[in-house]
Amino acid sequence: MKHLNSLKIYNIKKGYLLLMFPLLTLCIFNIGYSKTVNESTSIKGYLYLGVVERHVEAKLEYKYVPIEAGISEVSFYLTNDVEIDELHGHGIKDYSFSKENAQIPFGILTVEFKEQLEIGQAIEFTLSYSGRSTKGFWPNKYKWIDIDPDFMILPSFTDYHTFDYEIKARVNDSDYKFVDAKNQQMTSRLNVEATSANYFSSIVAGSEMNFNQFTEGSYTVNIISNKADSVVNYLGNKSLEILKFFNNTIGEKKKVNSFSVLYRPMPDSIFRTMRNLTNDRLIMFTHNHDLIHTLAHEVSHFWWNRGNDYTMEKWLDESFAQYSELLYVRHTEGLEKFQEKVNHLEKESQRLPSLLKSDRFGKNWSDILYVKGPYLLYQLEEVLGKEKFMLLLSNLNEVEVSNTEEMLNELEKISNSEVRNMFYQKLNE
Ligand SMILES: [Zn+2]
């Protein structure tokens, strides 16, 4: 679980860096699920989408509840494609919408309050805006609308303030249906609700997308796609295989029975593969379906989903997910293919600095998490042997370790203090 406090350490510049991360990585931050205040900030409203016109229109009712004292304004990233139609509320003094911002491809909307707010002192206001969006609309080639959180078609607090929301999304073309992952259906009227997210989840709509269900024993996988049956069947069967593999390895003591894959009707040059930020176990898949091991990485995150995202503790998510992907490759494609990938990690790791001592936002962050981290796990498996290593992985998920110290404690439990010290040394060198 993550806490609100972890958000406060970021200034706007780092917040922006963070924001750009999803564009660069396979994965996306998945934070802010915990609720630490009784009354939290909430947003309710409508989002209207005009397909051919690429028109967006939003009317949002905010109840903003500060988590620290002395707040006199609040700001949001918001696409600079829109104009503010209305912003009013009893305690609102003024607002400004600056469309040109250095190094930030969004506008920044700042709302000024008449007086400074105390902790927990709620203020309400209405925000309406509209415009023609240059992002998220592919009516011709892919018949697809994607209100991806990175596009800032829905505003995000620049300080990553946590909020609950309830958005009713509507589209003006009856050929288009929204993906309703929660109710496992396509729908023309989407009501999306999320509790304590600091980011909106994607709202997506398309033409001729179908839910296809695959089951085996107690496992169920939904593939949402408009692709040919052969492709959908392949993805469905592979998804079941991945689910089964992880439930028998990393998730042996904590089973996951189902998930959904949204197979976007466009190539991965447009979208990355990611998990939805708030919905239950939804993976947005965009790769060519022959790159199925990428899906395994994402599925493994149903277990590897902890560790502070803002520090190198994120290795507890990403390095483990990446190594889990390799374990799946070993399981399905054999030792030779696995070794080939390990050799690559080994070679690349030579040039990389210490995992734990590195800066989370330094220039090598990605390779340290996705290359060096998994290589260290490979080395640990070599020391422990396959059986003990698998025991460790399933124990980590059973206990739900949340930091490196706890991980090392679990390691020591199944081995000894020398192994613990050796591995700690490796994490530091
Ligand atoms: Zn990942």
Coordinates of N, CA and C in Angstrom, one line a residue, residues 182-336:
K182 N -15.2 -3.3 -15.8 CA -15.7 -3.7 -14.5 C -16.9 -4.7 -14.7
N183 N -17.8 -4.3 -15.6 CA -18.9 -5.2 -15.8 C -18.8 -6.1 -17.0
Q184 N -17.6 -6.1 -17.6 CA -17.2 -7.0 -18.7 C -18.2 -6.9 -19.8
Q185 N -18.3 -5.7 -20.3 CA -19.2 -5.5 -21.5 C -18.8 -4.3 -22.2
M186 N -19.3 -4.2 -23.5 CA -19.2 -2.9 -24.2 C -20.5 -2.2 -24.0
T187 N -20.3 -0.8 -23.8 CA -21.5 -0.1 -23.4 C -21.5 1.3 -24.1
S188 N -22.7 1.8 -24.4 CA -22.8 3.1 -25.0 C -22.8 4.2 -24.0
R189 N -23.1 3.9 -22.7 CA -23.0 4.9 -21.7 C -22.2 4.3 -20.5
L190 N -21.0 4.9 -20.4 CA -20.0 4.4 -19.4 C -20.0 5.3 -18.2
N191 N -20.2 4.6 -17.0 CA -20.0 5.3 -15.8 C -18.8 4.7 -15.1
V192 N -17.8 5.5 -15.0 CA -16.6 4.9 -14.4 C -16.3 5.6 -13.0
E193 N -16.1 4.7 -12.1 CA -15.9 5.2 -10.7 C -14.6 4.6 -10.2
A194 N -13.8 5.4 -9.5 CA -12.6 4.8 -8.9 C -12.4 5.5 -7.5
T195 N -11.8 4.7 -6.6 CA -11.6 5.2 -5.3 C -10.1 5.5 -5.1
S196 N -9.8 6.7 -4.6 CA -8.5 7.1 -4.3 C -7.4 6.8 -5.3
A197 N -7.6 7.3 -6.5 CA -6.6 7.3 -7.5 C -6.0 8.6 -7.5
N198 N -4.8 8.8 -8.0 CA -4.2 10.1 -8.2 C -4.1 10.4 -9.7
Y199 N -4.8 9.6 -10.5 CA -4.7 9.6 -11.9 C -6.0 9.0 -12.4
F200 N -6.5 9.5 -13.5 CA -7.7 8.8 -14.1 C -7.3 7.6 -14.8
S201 N -8.2 6.6 -14.9 CA -7.9 5.5 -15.7 C -8.3 5.8 -17.2
S202 N -7.8 5.0 -18.1 CA -8.2 5.3 -19.5 C -9.6 5.1 -19.7
I203 N -10.2 5.9 -20.5 CA -11.6 5.7 -21.0 C -11.5 5.5 -22.5
V204 N -11.9 4.3 -22.9 CA -11.7 3.9 -24.3 C -13.0 3.5 -25.0
A205 N -13.1 3.8 -26.2 CA -14.3 3.4 -27.0 C -13.9 3.0 -28.4
G206 N -14.6 2.1 -28.9 CA -14.2 1.7 -30.3 C -15.4 1.0 -31.0
S207 N -15.2 0.7 -32.2 CA -16.2 0.1 -33.0 C -15.9 -1.4 -33.2
E208 N -16.9 -2.2 -33.0 CA -16.8 -3.6 -33.2 C -15.8 -4.3 -32.3
M209 N -15.7 -3.8 -31.1 CA -14.8 -4.5 -30.1 C -15.7 -5.5 -29.4
N210 N -15.2 -6.7 -29.1 CA -16.0 -7.7 -28.4 C -15.3 -8.2 -27.2
F211 N -16.1 -8.6 -26.2 CA -15.5 -9.4 -25.1 C -15.5 -10.9 -25.4
N212 N -14.4 -11.5 -25.3 CA -14.3 -12.9 -25.5 C -13.7 -13.6 -24.3
Q213 N -14.5 -14.5 -23.7 CA -14.1 -15.1 -22.5 C -13.4 -16.5 -22.7
F214 N -12.3 -16.7 -22.0 CA -11.6 -18.0 -22.0 C -11.5 -18.5 -20.6
T215 N -11.9 -19.8 -20.4 CA -11.8 -20.3 -19.0 C -11.1 -21.7 -19.0
E216 N -10.5 -21.9 -17.9 CA -9.9 -23.3 -17.7 C -9.8 -23.5 -16.2
G217 N -10.5 -24.5 -15.8 CA -10.6 -24.7 -14.3 C -11.2 -23.5 -13.7
S218 N -10.5 -23.0 -12.7 CA -11.0 -21.8 -11.9 C -10.5 -20.5 -12.5
Y219 N -9.8 -20.6 -13.7 CA -9.2 -19.4 -14.3 C -10.1 -18.8 -15.4
T220 N -10.2 -17.5 -15.4 CA -10.9 -16.9 -16.5 C -10.1 -15.7 -17.0
V221 N -10.1 -15.6 -18.4 CA -9.4 -14.4 -19.0 C -10.4 -13.8 -20.0
N222 N -10.5 -12.5 -20.0 CA -11.3 -11.8 -21.0 C -10.4 -11.2 -22.0
I223 N -10.6 -11.4 -23.3 CA -9.9 -10.6 -24.3 C -10.9 -9.7 -25.0
I224 N -10.5 -8.4 -24.9 CA -11.4 -7.4 -25.6 C -10.7 -7.0 -26.8
S225 N -11.3 -7.3 -28.0 CA -10.6 -7.0 -29.2 C -11.6 -7.0 -30.4
N226 N -11.1 -6.4 -31.5 CA -11.8 -6.5 -32.8 C -11.0 -7.3 -33.8
K227 N -10.0 -8.0 -33.3 CA -9.1 -8.7 -34.3 C -9.7 -10.0 -34.6
A228 N -9.1 -10.7 -35.6 CA -9.6 -12.0 -36.1 C -9.7 -13.0 -35.0
D229 N -10.6 -14.0 -35.1 CA -10.7 -15.1 -34.1 C -9.4 -15.8 -33.8
S230 N -8.6 -16.0 -34.8 CA -7.4 -16.7 -34.6 C -6.4 -16.0 -33.7
V231 N -6.4 -14.7 -33.8 CA -5.6 -13.8 -33.0 C -6.1 -13.8 -31.6
V232 N -7.4 -13.6 -31.5 CA -8.1 -13.6 -30.1 C -7.9 -14.9 -29.4
N233 N -8.0 -16.0 -30.1 CA -7.9 -17.3 -29.5 C -6.4 -17.5 -29.0
Y234 N -5.5 -17.1 -29.9 CA -4.1 -17.2 -29.5 C -3.8 -16.4 -28.2
L235 N -4.3 -15.2 -28.2 CA -4.0 -14.4 -27.0 C -4.8 -14.9 -25.8
G236 N -6.0 -15.4 -26.0 CA -6.7 -16.0 -24.8 C -6.1 -17.2 -24.3
N237 N -5.6 -18.1 -25.1 CA -4.9 -19.3 -24.6 C -3.6 -19.0 -24.0
K238 N -2.9 -18.1 -24.6 CA -1.6 -17.7 -24.0 C -1.8 -17.0 -22.6
S239 N -2.8 -16.2 -22.5 CA -3.1 -15.5 -21.3 C -3.4 -16.6 -20.2
L240 N -4.2 -17.6 -20.5 CA -4.5 -18.6 -19.5 C -3.2 -19.4 -19.1
E241 N -2.4 -19.6 -20.1 CA -1.1 -20.3 -19.9 C -0.2 -19.5 -18.9
I242 N -0.2 -18.2 -19.1 CA 0.6 -17.3 -18.3 C 0.0 -17.3 -16.9
L243 N -1.3 -17.2 -16.8 CA -1.9 -17.1 -15.5 C -1.7 -18.4 -14.7
K244 N -1.8 -19.5 -15.4 CA -1.5 -20.8 -14.7 C -0.1 -20.9 -14.3
F245 N 0.9 -20.5 -15.1 CA 2.3 -20.5 -14.8 C 2.6 -19.7 -13.5
F246 N 2.1 -18.5 -13.5 CA 2.4 -17.7 -12.3 C 1.7 -18.1 -11.0
N247 N 0.5 -18.7 -11.2 CA -0.2 -19.2 -10.0 C 0.6 -20.4 -9.4
N248 N 1.3 -21.1 -10.3 CA 2.1 -22.3 -9.8 C 3.5 -21.9 -9.4
T249 N 3.9 -20.6 -9.6 CA 5.2 -20.2 -9.2 C 5.2 -19.1 -8.2
I250 N 5.3 -17.8 -8.8 CA 5.3 -16.7 -7.9 C 4.1 -16.5 -7.1
G251 N 3.0 -17.0 -7.6 CA 1.7 -16.8 -6.9 C 1.1 -18.0 -6.2
E252 N 2.0 -19.0 -5.9 CA 1.6 -20.2 -5.4 C 0.8 -20.1 -4.1
K253 N 1.2 -19.1 -3.3 CA 0.5 -18.9 -2.0 C -0.5 -17.8 -2.0
K254 N -0.7 -17.2 -3.2 CA -1.7 -16.1 -3.3 C -2.2 -16.1 -4.7
K255 N -3.3 -16.8 -5.0 CA -3.8 -17.0 -6.3 C -4.5 -15.8 -6.9
V256 N -4.3 -15.6 -8.2 CA -5.2 -14.7 -9.0 C -5.9 -15.5 -10.0
N257 N -7.2 -15.3 -10.0 CA -8.1 -16.2 -10.8 C -8.5 -15.6 -12.2
S258 N -8.4 -14.3 -12.3 CA -8.9 -13.8 -13.6 C -8.2 -12.4 -13.9
F259 N -8.3 -12.1 -15.2 CA -7.9 -10.7 -15.6 C -8.4 -10.5 -17.0
S260 N -8.3 -9.2 -17.4 CA -8.8 -8.9 -18.8 C -7.7 -8.3 -19.6
V261 N -7.7 -8.5 -20.9 CA -6.7 -7.9 -21.7 C -7.5 -7.1 -22.8
L262 N -7.2 -5.8 -22.8 CA -7.7 -5.0 -23.9 C -6.7 -4.9 -25.0
Y263 N -7.0 -5.5 -26.1 CA -6.1 -5.5 -27.3 C -6.5 -4.3 -28.1
R264 N -5.7 -3.3 -28.0 CA -6.0 -2.0 -28.7 C -5.9 -2.3 -30.2
P265 N -6.7 -1.6 -31.0 CA -6.7 -1.9 -32.4 C -5.6 -1.1 -33.1
M266 N -4.5 -0.9 -32.5 CA -3.4 -0.1 -33.1 C -2.1 -0.7 -32.7
P267 N -1.0 -0.3 -33.5 CA 0.3 -0.9 -33.1 C 0.9 -0.2 -31.9
D268 N 2.0 -0.9 -31.4 CA 2.6 -0.4 -30.2 C 3.5 0.9 -30.4
S269 N 3.6 1.2 -31.7 CA 4.3 2.5 -31.9 C 3.4 3.7 -31.4
I270 N 2.1 3.4 -31.3 CA 1.2 4.4 -30.8 C 1.0 4.3 -29.3
F271 N 0.8 3.1 -28.8 CA 0.6 2.9 -27.4 C 1.5 1.9 -26.8
R272 N 1.9 2.1 -25.6 CA 2.6 1.1 -24.8 C 1.7 0.0 -24.2
T273 N 2.2 -1.0 -23.8 CA 1.5 -2.0 -23.0 C 1.5 -1.6 -21.6
M274 N 0.4 -1.6 -20.9 CA 0.3 -1.2 -19.5 C -0.9 -1.8 -18.8
R275 N -0.8 -1.6 -17.5 CA -2.0 -2.0 -16.7 C -2.8 -0.7 -16.6
N276 N -4.1 -0.9 -16.5 CA -4.9 0.2 -16.2 C -4.6 0.6 -14.7
L277 N -4.7 1.9 -14.5 CA -4.3 2.4 -13.2 C -5.2 2.1 -12.1
T278 N -6.5 1.9 -12.4 CA -7.4 1.8 -11.2 C -8.3 0.6 -11.4
N279 N -8.6 0.2 -12.6 CA -9.6 -0.9 -12.7 C -9.0 -2.2 -12.3
D280 N -9.8 -3.1 -12.0 CA -9.4 -4.5 -11.6 C -8.7 -5.2 -12.7
R281 N -7.4 -5.5 -12.6 CA -6.7 -6.4 -13.4 C -7.0 -6.3 -14.9
L282 N -6.9 -5.1 -15.4 CA -7.0 -4.9 -16.9 C -5.7 -4.5 -17.4
I283 N -5.3 -5.2 -18.5 CA -4.0 -4.9 -19.1 C -4.4 -4.4 -20.5
M284 N -3.8 -3.3 -20.9 CA -3.9 -2.7 -22.2 C -2.7 -3.2 -23.0
F285 N -3.1 -4.0 -24.0 CA -2.0 -4.7 -24.8 C -2.0 -4.1 -26.2
T286 N -0.8 -3.8 -26.6 CA -0.7 -3.2 -28.0 C 0.3 -3.9 -28.8
H287 N 1.2 -4.7 -28.2 CA 2.3 -5.3 -29.0 C 1.7 -6.2 -30.0
N288 N 2.6 -6.5 -31.0 CA 2.2 -7.6 -31.9 C 2.1 -8.9 -31.0
H289 N 1.1 -9.7 -31.3 CA 0.8 -10.8 -30.4 C 2.0 -11.8 -30.3
D290 N 3.0 -11.7 -31.2 CA 4.1 -12.7 -31.1 C 5.0 -12.2 -29.9
L291 N 4.9 -11.0 -29.4 CA 5.7 -10.6 -28.3 C 4.9 -10.9 -27.0
I292 N 4.5 -12.1 -26.9 CA 3.6 -12.4 -25.8 C 4.3 -12.3 -24.4
H293 N 5.6 -12.5 -24.4 CA 6.2 -12.4 -23.1 C 6.1 -11.1 -22.4
T294 N 5.9 -10.0 -23.2 CA 5.6 -8.7 -22.6 C 4.3 -8.8 -21.8
L295 N 3.4 -9.5 -22.3 CA 2.1 -9.7 -21.5 C 2.4 -10.4 -20.2
A296 N 3.3 -11.4 -20.2 CA 3.7 -12.1 -19.0 C 4.2 -11.1 -18.0
H297 N 5.0 -10.2 -18.4 CA 5.6 -9.2 -17.5 C 4.4 -8.4 -16.8
E298 N 3.5 -8.0 -17.6 CA 2.3 -7.2 -17.0 C 1.5 -8.1 -16.1
V299 N 1.2 -9.3 -16.5 CA 0.4 -10.2 -15.6 C 1.1 -10.4 -14.3
S300 N 2.5 -10.6 -14.3 CA 3.2 -10.8 -13.1 C 3.0 -9.6 -12.1
H301 N 2.7 -8.5 -12.7 CA 2.5 -7.3 -11.8 C 1.2 -7.4 -10.9
F302 N 0.4 -8.4 -11.2 CA -0.7 -8.6 -10.3 C -0.2 -9.1 -8.9
W303 N 1.0 -9.6 -9.0 CA 1.7 -10.0 -7.7 C 2.8 -8.9 -7.4
W304 N 3.6 -8.6 -8.4 CA 4.7 -7.6 -8.1 C 4.1 -6.2 -8.2
N305 N 3.6 -5.7 -7.2 CA 2.8 -4.4 -7.2 C 3.0 -3.7 -5.9
R306 N 4.2 -3.4 -5.6 CA 4.6 -2.8 -4.3 C 5.9 -2.2 -4.4
G307 N 6.3 -1.5 -3.3 CA 7.6 -0.8 -3.3 C 7.4 0.6 -3.7
N308 N 8.0 1.5 -3.1 CA 7.8 2.9 -3.3 C 8.2 3.3 -4.8
D309 N 7.3 3.8 -5.5 CA 7.5 4.1 -6.9 C 8.5 5.3 -7.1
Y310 N 8.7 6.0 -6.1 CA 9.5 7.2 -6.2 C 11.0 7.0 -5.8
T311 N 11.3 5.8 -5.4 CA 12.6 5.5 -5.1 C 13.1 4.2 -5.8
M312 N 14.3 3.8 -5.6 CA 14.8 2.6 -6.3 C 14.1 1.4 -5.7
E313 N 13.3 1.6 -4.6 CA 12.6 0.4 -4.1 C 11.6 -0.1 -5.2
K314 N 11.4 0.7 -6.2 CA 10.6 0.2 -7.3 C 11.1 -1.0 -7.9
W315 N 12.4 -1.4 -7.6 CA 12.9 -2.6 -8.2 C 12.1 -3.8 -7.7
L316 N 11.4 -3.7 -6.5 CA 10.6 -4.7 -6.0 C 9.4 -5.0 -6.9
D317 N 9.0 -4.0 -7.7 CA 8.0 -4.2 -8.8 C 8.7 -4.7 -10.1
E318 N 9.5 -3.8 -10.6 CA 9.9 -3.9 -12.0 C 11.0 -5.0 -12.2
S319 N 12.0 -5.1 -11.4 CA 13.0 -6.1 -11.6 C 12.4 -7.5 -11.4
F320 N 11.5 -7.6 -10.5 CA 10.9 -8.9 -10.2 C 9.9 -9.3 -11.4
A321 N 9.2 -8.3 -11.9 CA 8.3 -8.5 -13.0 C 9.1 -8.9 -14.3
Q322 N 10.2 -8.3 -14.5 CA 11.1 -8.6 -15.6 C 11.7 -10.0 -15.5
Y323 N 12.1 -10.3 -14.3 CA 12.6 -11.7 -14.2 C 11.5 -12.7 -14.2
S324 N 10.3 -12.4 -13.8 CA 9.2 -13.3 -13.9 C 8.9 -13.6 -15.4
E325 N 9.1 -12.5 -16.2 CA 8.9 -12.7 -17.7 C 9.9 -13.7 -18.2
L326 N 11.1 -13.6 -17.7 CA 12.2 -14.5 -18.2 C 11.9 -16.0 -17.7
L327 N 11.3 -16.1 -16.5 CA 10.9 -17.4 -16.0 C 9.9 -18.0 -16.9
Y328 N 9.0 -17.2 -17.4 CA 7.9 -17.6 -18.3 C 8.6 -18.0 -19.6
V329 N 9.5 -17.3 -20.1 CA 10.2 -17.6 -21.3 C 10.9 -19.0 -21.2
R330 N 11.5 -19.2 -20.0 CA 12.2 -20.4 -19.8 C 11.2 -21.6 -19.8
H331 N 10.1 -21.3 -19.2 CA 9.0 -22.4 -19.1 C 8.5 -22.7 -20.5
T332 N 8.3 -21.7 -21.3 CA 7.6 -22.0 -22.6 C 8.6 -22.2 -23.8
E333 N 9.7 -21.5 -23.7 CA 10.6 -21.5 -24.9 C 11.9 -22.3 -24.7
G334 N 12.1 -22.7 -23.4 CA 13.3 -23.5 -23.1 C 14.5 -22.7 -22.6
L335 N 15.4 -23.5 -22.1 CA 16.6 -23.0 -21.4 C 17.5 -22.2 -22.3
E336 N 17.6 -22.6 -23.6 CA 18.5 -21.9 -24.5 C 18.1 -20.5 -24.7

